[in-house]
Short mmCIF file of C-alpha atoms and ligand atoms in Angstrom, two decimals:
data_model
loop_
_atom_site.label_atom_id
_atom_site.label_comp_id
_atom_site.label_asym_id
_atom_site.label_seq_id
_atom_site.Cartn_x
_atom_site.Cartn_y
_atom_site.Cartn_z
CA UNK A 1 -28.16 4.39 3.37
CA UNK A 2 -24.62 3.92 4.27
CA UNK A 3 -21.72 5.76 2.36
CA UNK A 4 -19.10 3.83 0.35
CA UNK A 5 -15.80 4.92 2.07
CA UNK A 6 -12.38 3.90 0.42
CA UNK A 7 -9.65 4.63 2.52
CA UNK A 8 -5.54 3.62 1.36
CA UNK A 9 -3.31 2.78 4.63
CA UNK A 10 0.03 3.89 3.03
CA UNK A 11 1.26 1.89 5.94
CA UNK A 12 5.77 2.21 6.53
CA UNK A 13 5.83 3.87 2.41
CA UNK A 14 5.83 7.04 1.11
CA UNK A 15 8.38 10.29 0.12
CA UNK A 16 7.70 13.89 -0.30
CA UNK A 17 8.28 13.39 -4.15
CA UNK A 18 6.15 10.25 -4.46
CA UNK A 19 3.22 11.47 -2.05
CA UNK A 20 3.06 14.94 -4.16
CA UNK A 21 2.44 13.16 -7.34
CA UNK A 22 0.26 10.52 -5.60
CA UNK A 23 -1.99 13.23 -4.10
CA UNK A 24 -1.49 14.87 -7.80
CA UNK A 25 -2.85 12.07 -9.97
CA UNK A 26 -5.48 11.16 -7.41
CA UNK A 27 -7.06 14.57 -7.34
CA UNK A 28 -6.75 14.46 -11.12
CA UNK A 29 -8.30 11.38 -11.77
CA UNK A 30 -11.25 12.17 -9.74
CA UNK A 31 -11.78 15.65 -11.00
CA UNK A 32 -13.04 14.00 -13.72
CA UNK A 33 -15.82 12.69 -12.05
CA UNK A 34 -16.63 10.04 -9.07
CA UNK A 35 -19.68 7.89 -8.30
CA UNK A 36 -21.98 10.38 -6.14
CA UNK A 37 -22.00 9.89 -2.38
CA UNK A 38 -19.05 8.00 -1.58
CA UNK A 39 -15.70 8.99 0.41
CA UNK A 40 -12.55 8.43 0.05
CA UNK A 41 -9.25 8.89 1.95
CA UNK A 42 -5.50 8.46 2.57
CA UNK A 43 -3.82 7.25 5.88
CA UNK A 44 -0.66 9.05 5.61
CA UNK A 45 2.51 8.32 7.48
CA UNK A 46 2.77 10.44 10.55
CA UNK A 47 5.53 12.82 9.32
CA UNK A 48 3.95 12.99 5.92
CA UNK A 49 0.30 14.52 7.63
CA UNK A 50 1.02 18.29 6.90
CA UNK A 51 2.03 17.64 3.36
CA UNK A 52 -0.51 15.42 2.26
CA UNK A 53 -3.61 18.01 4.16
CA UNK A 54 -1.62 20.71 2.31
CA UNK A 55 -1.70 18.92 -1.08
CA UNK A 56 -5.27 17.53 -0.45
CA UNK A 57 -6.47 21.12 0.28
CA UNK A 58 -4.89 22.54 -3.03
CA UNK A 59 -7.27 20.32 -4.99
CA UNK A 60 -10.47 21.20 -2.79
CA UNK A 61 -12.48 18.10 -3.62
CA UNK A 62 -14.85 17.48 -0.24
CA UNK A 63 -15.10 13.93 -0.63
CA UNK A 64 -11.18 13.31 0.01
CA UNK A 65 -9.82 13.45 3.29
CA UNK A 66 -6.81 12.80 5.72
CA UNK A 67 -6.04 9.96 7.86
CA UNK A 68 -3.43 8.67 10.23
CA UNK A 69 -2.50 5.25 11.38
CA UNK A 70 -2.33 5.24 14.67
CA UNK A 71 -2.86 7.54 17.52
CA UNK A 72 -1.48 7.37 21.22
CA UNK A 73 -4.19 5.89 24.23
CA UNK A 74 -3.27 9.09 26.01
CA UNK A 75 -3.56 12.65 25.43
CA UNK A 76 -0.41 13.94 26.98
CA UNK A 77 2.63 13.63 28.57
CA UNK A 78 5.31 12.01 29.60
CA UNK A 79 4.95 9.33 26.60
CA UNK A 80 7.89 9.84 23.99
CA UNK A 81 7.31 8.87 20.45
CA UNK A 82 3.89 9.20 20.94
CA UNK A 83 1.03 10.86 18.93
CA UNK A 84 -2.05 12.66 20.87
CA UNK A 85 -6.05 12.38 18.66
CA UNK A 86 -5.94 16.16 19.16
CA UNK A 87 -2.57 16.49 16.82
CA UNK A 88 -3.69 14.31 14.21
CA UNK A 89 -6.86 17.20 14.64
CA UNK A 90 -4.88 19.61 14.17
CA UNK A 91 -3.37 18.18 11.27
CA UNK A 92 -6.63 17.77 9.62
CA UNK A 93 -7.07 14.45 10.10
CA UNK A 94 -10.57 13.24 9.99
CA UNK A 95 -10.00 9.32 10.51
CA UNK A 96 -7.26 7.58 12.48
CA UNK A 97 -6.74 3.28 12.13
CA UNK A 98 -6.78 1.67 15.60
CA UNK A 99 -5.90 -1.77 16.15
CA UNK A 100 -4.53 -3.09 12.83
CA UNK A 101 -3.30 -6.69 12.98
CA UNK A 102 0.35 -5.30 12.27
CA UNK A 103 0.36 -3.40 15.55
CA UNK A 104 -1.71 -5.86 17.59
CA UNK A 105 0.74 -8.59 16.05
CA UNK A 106 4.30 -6.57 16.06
CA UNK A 107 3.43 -4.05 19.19
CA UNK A 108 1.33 -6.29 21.45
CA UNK A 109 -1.76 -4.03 21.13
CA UNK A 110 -4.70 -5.22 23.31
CA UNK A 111 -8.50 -4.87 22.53
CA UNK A 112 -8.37 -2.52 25.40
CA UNK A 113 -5.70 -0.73 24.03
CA UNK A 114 -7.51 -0.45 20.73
CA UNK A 115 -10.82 1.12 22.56
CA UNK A 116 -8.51 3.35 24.89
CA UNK A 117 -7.43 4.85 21.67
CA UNK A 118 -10.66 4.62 19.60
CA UNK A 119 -11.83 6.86 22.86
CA UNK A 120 -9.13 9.74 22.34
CA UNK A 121 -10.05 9.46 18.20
CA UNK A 122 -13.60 10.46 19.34
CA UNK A 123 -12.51 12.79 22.06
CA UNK A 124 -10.84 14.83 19.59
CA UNK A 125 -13.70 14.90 17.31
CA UNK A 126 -11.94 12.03 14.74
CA UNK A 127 -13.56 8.86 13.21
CA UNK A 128 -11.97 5.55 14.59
CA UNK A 129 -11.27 2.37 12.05
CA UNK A 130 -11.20 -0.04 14.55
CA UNK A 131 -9.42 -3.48 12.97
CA UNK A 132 -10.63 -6.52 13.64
CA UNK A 133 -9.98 -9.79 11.86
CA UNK A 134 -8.85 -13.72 12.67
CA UNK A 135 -5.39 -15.25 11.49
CA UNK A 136 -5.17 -18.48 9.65
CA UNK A 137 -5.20 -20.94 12.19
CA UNK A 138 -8.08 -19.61 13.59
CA UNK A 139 -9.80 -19.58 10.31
CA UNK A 140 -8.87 -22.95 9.96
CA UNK A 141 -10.25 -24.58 13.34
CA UNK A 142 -13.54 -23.01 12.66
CA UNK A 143 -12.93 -20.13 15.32
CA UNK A 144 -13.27 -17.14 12.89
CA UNK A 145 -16.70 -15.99 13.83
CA UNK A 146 -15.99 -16.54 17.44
CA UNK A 147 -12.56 -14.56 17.41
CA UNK A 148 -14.16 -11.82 15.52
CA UNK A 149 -17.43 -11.43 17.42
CA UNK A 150 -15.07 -11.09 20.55
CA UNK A 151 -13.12 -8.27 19.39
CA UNK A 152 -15.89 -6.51 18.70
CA UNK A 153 -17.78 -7.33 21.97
CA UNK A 154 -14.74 -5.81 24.02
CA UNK A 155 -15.35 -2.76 21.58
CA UNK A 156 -18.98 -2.74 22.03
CA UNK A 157 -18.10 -2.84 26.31
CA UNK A 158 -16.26 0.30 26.08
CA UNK A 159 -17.40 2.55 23.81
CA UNK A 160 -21.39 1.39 23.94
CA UNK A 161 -23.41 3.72 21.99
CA UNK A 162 -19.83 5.98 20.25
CA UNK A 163 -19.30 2.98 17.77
CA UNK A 164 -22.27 4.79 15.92
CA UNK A 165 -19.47 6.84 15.05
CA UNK A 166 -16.53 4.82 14.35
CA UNK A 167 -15.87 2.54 11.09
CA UNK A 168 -14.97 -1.37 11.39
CA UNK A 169 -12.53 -2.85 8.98
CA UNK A 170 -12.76 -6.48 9.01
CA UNK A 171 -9.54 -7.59 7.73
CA UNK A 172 -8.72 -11.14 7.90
CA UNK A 173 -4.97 -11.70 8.94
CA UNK A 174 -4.38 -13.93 5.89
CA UNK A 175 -5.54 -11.94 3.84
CA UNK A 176 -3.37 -8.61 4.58
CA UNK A 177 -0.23 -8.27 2.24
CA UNK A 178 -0.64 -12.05 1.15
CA UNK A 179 -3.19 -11.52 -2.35
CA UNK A 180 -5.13 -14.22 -0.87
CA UNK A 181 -8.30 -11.91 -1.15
CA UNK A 182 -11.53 -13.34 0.89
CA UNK A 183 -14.00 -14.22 -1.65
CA UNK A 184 -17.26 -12.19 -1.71
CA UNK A 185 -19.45 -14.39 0.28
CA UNK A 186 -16.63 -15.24 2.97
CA UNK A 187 -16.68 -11.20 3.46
CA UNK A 188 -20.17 -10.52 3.48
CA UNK A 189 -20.71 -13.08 5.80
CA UNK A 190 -18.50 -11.75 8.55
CA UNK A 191 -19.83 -8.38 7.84
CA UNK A 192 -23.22 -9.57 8.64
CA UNK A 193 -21.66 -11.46 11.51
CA UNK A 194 -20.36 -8.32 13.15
CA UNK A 195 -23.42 -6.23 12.26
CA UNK A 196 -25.89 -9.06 13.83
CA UNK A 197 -23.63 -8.39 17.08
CA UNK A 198 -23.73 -4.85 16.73
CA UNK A 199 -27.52 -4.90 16.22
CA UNK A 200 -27.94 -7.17 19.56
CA UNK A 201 -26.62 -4.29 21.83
CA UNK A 202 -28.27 -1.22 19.22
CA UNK A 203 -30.21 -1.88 16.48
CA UNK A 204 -29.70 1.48 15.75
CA UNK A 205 -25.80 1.93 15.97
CA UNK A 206 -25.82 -2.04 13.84
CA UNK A 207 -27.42 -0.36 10.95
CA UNK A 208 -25.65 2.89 10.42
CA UNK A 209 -21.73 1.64 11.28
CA UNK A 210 -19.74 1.34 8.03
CA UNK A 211 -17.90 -2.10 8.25
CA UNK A 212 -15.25 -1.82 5.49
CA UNK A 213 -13.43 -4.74 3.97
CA UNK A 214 -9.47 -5.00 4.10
CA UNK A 215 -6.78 -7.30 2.86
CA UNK A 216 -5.46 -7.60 -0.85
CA UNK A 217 -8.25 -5.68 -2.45
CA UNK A 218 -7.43 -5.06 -6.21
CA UNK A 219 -9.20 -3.35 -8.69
CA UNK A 220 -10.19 -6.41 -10.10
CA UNK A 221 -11.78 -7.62 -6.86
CA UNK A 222 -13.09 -4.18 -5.46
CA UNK A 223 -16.25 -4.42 -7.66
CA UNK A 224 -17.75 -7.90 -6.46
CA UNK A 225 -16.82 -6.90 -2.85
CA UNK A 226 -18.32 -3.89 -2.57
CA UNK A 227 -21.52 -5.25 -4.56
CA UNK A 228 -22.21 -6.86 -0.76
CA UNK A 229 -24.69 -5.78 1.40
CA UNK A 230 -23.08 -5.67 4.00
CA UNK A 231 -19.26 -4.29 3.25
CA UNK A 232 -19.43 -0.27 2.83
CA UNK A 233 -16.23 -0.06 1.52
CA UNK A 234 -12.59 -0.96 1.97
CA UNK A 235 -9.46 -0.63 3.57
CA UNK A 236 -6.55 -0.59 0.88
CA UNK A 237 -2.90 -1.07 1.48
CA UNK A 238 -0.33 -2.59 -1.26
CA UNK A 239 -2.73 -1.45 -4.19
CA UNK A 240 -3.15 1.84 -2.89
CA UNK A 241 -0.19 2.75 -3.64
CA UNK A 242 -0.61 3.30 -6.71
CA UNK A 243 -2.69 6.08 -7.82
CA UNK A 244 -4.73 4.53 -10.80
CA UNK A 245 -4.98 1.19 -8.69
CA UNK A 246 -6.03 3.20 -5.93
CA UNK A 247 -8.45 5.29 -8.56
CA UNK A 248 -9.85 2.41 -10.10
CA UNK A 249 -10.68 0.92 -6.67
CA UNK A 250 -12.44 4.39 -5.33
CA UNK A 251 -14.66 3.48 -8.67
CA UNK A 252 -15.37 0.46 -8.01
P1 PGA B 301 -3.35 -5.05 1.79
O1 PGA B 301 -3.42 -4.41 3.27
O2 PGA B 301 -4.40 -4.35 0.95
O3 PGA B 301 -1.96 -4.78 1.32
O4 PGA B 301 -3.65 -6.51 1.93
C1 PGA B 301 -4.63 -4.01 3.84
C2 PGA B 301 -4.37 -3.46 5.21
O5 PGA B 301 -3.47 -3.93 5.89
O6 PGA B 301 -5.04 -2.49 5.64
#
């Protein structure tokens, strides 16, 4: 059985005021109970990391965690601005996002940039969230399955039998930032796209991946999503913002 996972990608927002109280209410709201077995997380702006571990470790709850939202392809070095898996370890991070449409759209990042750095996450002893998802147009001439499947073949080239421990996030381009939610059904069935690829190269690594949803999830549309078979979760960005959306989403 395959854990729910909600994870909030804070994305270019955040203070130390407003993450202190964020981290605040969160922990408090789910002191007071949380469905058994699932995990959640927060992917934290890079300068933000040792504040939010700090405030996340004050309220000792094991199922919340630290992420980050990008990590460098390298691991040292001449490479200024960059980020190394092993820092973000140090940090406490336990997931990292590679490969979300904004970077692969905005900073040109490759699928074999996305699985150089997917293979430094894993190197460092981190869980990947390798993004994958079509844009409009592509929806729209029928190539959605076809664009998907491919980004995760390239994946499935390089790091083979190590995507047993990543997470997917299918998150359809038009979806991101836009409220235009995919329905249900349109969801699942990409999930079950990407895990029938997944189970042609490993039947194995196809059944235990977690392929979480992403791209205007709400609280009022968390419940029917996750009710899929195939979604394990989701990848949250406007809504988790806020701490009861974000709250009422982890309890979906
Ligand atoms: P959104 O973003 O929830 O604001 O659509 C999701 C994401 O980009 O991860």
């Amino acid at each position: 059985m395959r854990p729910l996972i909600v994870i909030g990608n804070w994305k270019l927002n955040g203070s130390l005021a407003s993450n202190e109280s964020w981290v605040k209410a969160v922990c408090k709201g789910m002191e007071q109970g949380m469905p058994a077995g699932r995990m959640f997380a927060l992917c934290a702006p890079f300068p933000y990391l040792s504040q939010c571990e700090q405030l996340i470790k004050e309220c000792s709850l094991a199922f919340l965690s630290l992420g980050a939202q990008d990590v460098s392809a390298h691991n040292s070095g001449a490479f200024t601005g960059e980020v190394s898996a092993a820092m973000l370890k140090e940090l406490g991070c336990k997931y990292v996002i590679v490969g979300h449409s904004e970077r692969r759209q905005m900073h040109q990042e490759t699928d074999e940039l996305v699985s150089a750095k997917a293979l430094q996450a894993l190197d460092a002893g981190l869980t990947p969230i390798i993004c994958v998802g079509e844009s409009a147009d592509e929806r729209n001439s029928g190539r959605e399955t076809e664009v998907v499947c491919g980004q995760i073949a390239r994946q499935v080239s390089v790091l083979q039998d190590r995507l047993a421990d990543c997470l997917i996030a299918y998150e359809p381009i038009w979806a991101i930032g836009t409220g235009k939610v995919a329905s249900a059904q349109v969801a699942q069935d990409m999930h079950k796209a990407i895990r029938l690829q997944l189970a042609e190269f490993n039947e194995d690594v196809a059944s235990h991946v977690g392929i979480l949803y992403g791209g205007s999830v709400k609280p009022d549309n968390a419940v029917e999503l996750f009710a899929m078979p195939d979604i394990d979760g989701g990848l949250i960005g406007g809504a988790s913002l806020n701490p009861q959306d974000f709250l009422a989403i982890c309890q979906a």
